[in-house]
Each structure stands twice: as structure tokens, then as C-alpha cells.
């Protein structure tokens, strides 16, 4: 998967979901209640997902080989998308998507 493909997938996923994947006692989650997924969580296959991933940044999981198929994706972009999801209200996501697209010279998905 390329960085552009990962970005497209994450943006489309978050737009469709419209809410964060979060447990207010724990924080943001790759896999949350009611089948919710965070920005990076939508890139992790169900076969690879394990609950003990929840305490790690995406870049750490990929560098340590816990998550495969994302080695060609810019790891800083994944961490930034993770922070956008975790630290911003969904109403602010579009502005964040645009800033990230500009910073990484990516096309915004329709």
C-alpha cells in the first residue's frame, strides 16, 4: 500500500464513520465499541489485530513487524493521522485532512 492509498482509505473511513473510536475510560482505540476503528485501525486487518496493540503508536507496530502491509507508507503520516483522530473533534477532521494532504503532497480523496 502506498502513502496515498493509505491516506485515501483513512480519510474515507473517518468520513463515513463520523465519530472517533474511543473508550472514555481508556482513550482512543484501534478497535473500539460497536465496531468502530480509528484512522490507522481501518488499515489493520482483523487477522492481525490484537488488543495489546492499543497502547502503541502505529509507527511502533509497523517498525516491530506487528502490522504488515504498511511498510511503504510514511510512518510519520500514520502517526499524524492517529493524532488527528485522537485529539480533535470530528468537526475539525476535514481541516486536518487538508493540512496533512498539503504537508505530505497528497491528493485529497473525493
Tab-separated table of C-alpha atoms in Angstrom:
chain	number	residue	atom	x	y	z
A	1	UNK	CA	0.000	0.000	0.000
A	2	UNK	CA	1.306	3.451	-0.878
A	3	UNK	CA	1.093	6.505	1.355
A	4	UNK	CA	-1.565	7.982	-0.950
A	5	UNK	CA	-3.645	4.788	-0.811
A	6	UNK	CA	-3.377	4.662	2.992
A	7	UNK	CA	-4.366	8.333	3.272
A	8	UNK	CA	-7.360	7.809	0.969
A	9	UNK	CA	-8.510	4.802	2.983
A	10	UNK	CA	-8.159	6.583	6.326
A	11	UNK	CA	-9.920	9.757	5.182
A	12	UNK	CA	-12.800	7.861	3.580
A	13	UNK	CA	-13.138	5.645	6.652
A	14	UNK	CA	-13.243	8.549	9.115
A	15	UNK	CA	-15.670	10.499	6.938
A	16	UNK	CA	-18.020	7.520	6.743
A	17	UNK	CA	-17.738	6.641	10.425
A	18	UNK	CA	-18.088	10.256	11.582
A	19	UNK	CA	-17.154	9.553	15.197
A	20	UNK	CA	-13.929	8.598	16.956
A	21	UNK	CA	-13.140	5.083	18.083
A	22	UNK	CA	-12.835	5.737	21.775
A	23	UNK	CA	-13.450	4.339	25.212
A	24	UNK	CA	-13.617	7.336	27.517
A	25	UNK	CA	-12.063	5.339	30.368
A	26	UNK	CA	-9.084	4.202	28.274
A	27	UNK	CA	-8.767	6.607	25.351
A	28	UNK	CA	-8.742	6.197	21.600
A	29	UNK	CA	-8.678	2.673	20.256
A	30	UNK	CA	-7.682	0.894	17.046
A	31	UNK	CA	-10.813	-1.174	17.631
A	32	UNK	CA	-13.493	0.428	19.729
A	33	UNK	CA	-17.003	-0.343	20.852
A	34	UNK	CA	-19.664	-1.128	18.266
A	35	UNK	CA	-17.113	-1.985	15.577
A	36	UNK	CA	-15.554	1.480	15.443
A	37	UNK	CA	-11.990	1.863	14.183
A	38	UNK	CA	-9.549	4.733	14.431
A	39	UNK	CA	-7.741	6.248	11.437
A	40	UNK	CA	-4.988	3.646	11.469
A	41	UNK	CA	-7.210	0.892	12.837
A	42	UNK	CA	-9.000	0.716	9.497
A	43	UNK	CA	-5.676	-0.282	7.894
A	44	UNK	CA	-5.073	-3.177	10.289
A	45	UNK	CA	-6.662	-6.442	9.212
A	46	UNK	CA	-8.872	-8.318	11.637
A	47	UNK	CA	-6.412	-11.218	11.431
A	48	UNK	CA	-3.509	-9.018	12.594
A	49	UNK	CA	-5.346	-7.043	15.251
A	50	UNK	CA	-4.681	-7.882	18.903
A	51	UNK	CA	-5.969	-5.967	21.941
A	52	UNK	CA	-2.432	-5.472	23.259
A	53	UNK	CA	-1.724	-3.149	20.291
A	54	UNK	CA	-3.879	-0.463	21.857
A	55	UNK	CA	-1.068	1.154	23.863
A	56	UNK	CA	1.296	1.649	20.897
A	57	UNK	CA	1.634	4.222	18.134
A	58	UNK	CA	1.151	2.891	14.625
A	59	UNK	CA	4.772	3.512	13.668
A	60	UNK	CA	5.970	1.312	16.542
A	61	UNK	CA	3.684	-1.533	15.496
A	62	UNK	CA	4.921	-1.361	11.914
A	63	UNK	CA	8.625	-0.971	12.757
A	64	UNK	CA	8.388	-4.013	15.031
A	65	UNK	CA	6.649	-6.115	12.372
A	66	UNK	CA	3.400	-6.448	14.337
A	67	UNK	CA	1.424	-4.989	11.417
A	68	UNK	CA	2.340	-5.948	7.869
A	69	UNK	CA	1.462	-4.426	4.529
A	70	UNK	CA	2.175	-0.841	5.569
A	71	UNK	CA	5.968	-0.761	5.266
A	72	UNK	CA	5.769	1.520	2.202
A	73	UNK	CA	3.537	4.047	3.993
A	74	UNK	CA	5.111	7.146	5.538
A	75	UNK	CA	5.128	6.310	9.259
A	76	UNK	CA	5.028	9.952	10.307
A	77	UNK	CA	1.837	10.364	8.282
A	78	UNK	CA	0.252	7.427	10.115
A	79	UNK	CA	1.192	8.905	13.489
A	80	UNK	CA	-0.186	12.271	12.406
A	81	UNK	CA	-3.478	10.765	11.245
A	82	UNK	CA	-3.649	8.894	14.537
A	83	UNK	CA	-3.177	12.176	16.465
A	84	UNK	CA	-5.766	13.931	14.295
A	85	UNK	CA	-8.305	11.247	15.184
A	86	UNK	CA	-7.311	11.086	18.849
A	87	UNK	CA	-7.003	14.788	19.663
A	88	UNK	CA	-9.591	16.578	17.536
A	89	UNK	CA	-13.347	16.767	17.351
A	90	UNK	CA	-14.758	15.148	14.176
A	91	UNK	CA	-15.938	18.605	13.046
A	92	UNK	CA	-12.256	19.570	12.754
A	93	UNK	CA	-11.111	16.479	10.852
A	94	UNK	CA	-11.601	17.933	7.346
A	95	UNK	CA	-9.276	20.864	8.078
A	96	UNK	CA	-6.771	18.382	9.492
A	97	UNK	CA	-7.048	16.151	6.428
A	98	UNK	CA	-6.352	19.141	4.207
A	99	UNK	CA	-3.305	20.230	6.242
A	100	UNK	CA	-1.899	16.711	6.169
A	101	UNK	CA	-2.539	16.379	2.422
A	102	UNK	CA	-0.713	19.661	1.822
A	103	UNK	CA	2.200	18.794	4.103
A	104	UNK	CA	2.715	15.364	2.507
A	105	UNK	CA	1.878	16.474	-1.048
A	106	UNK	CA	-1.075	14.117	-1.257
A	107	UNK	CA	-4.311	14.421	-3.184
A	108	UNK	CA	-7.482	14.781	-1.141
A	109	UNK	CA	-9.894	11.935	-1.832
A	110	UNK	CA	-13.317	12.900	-3.151
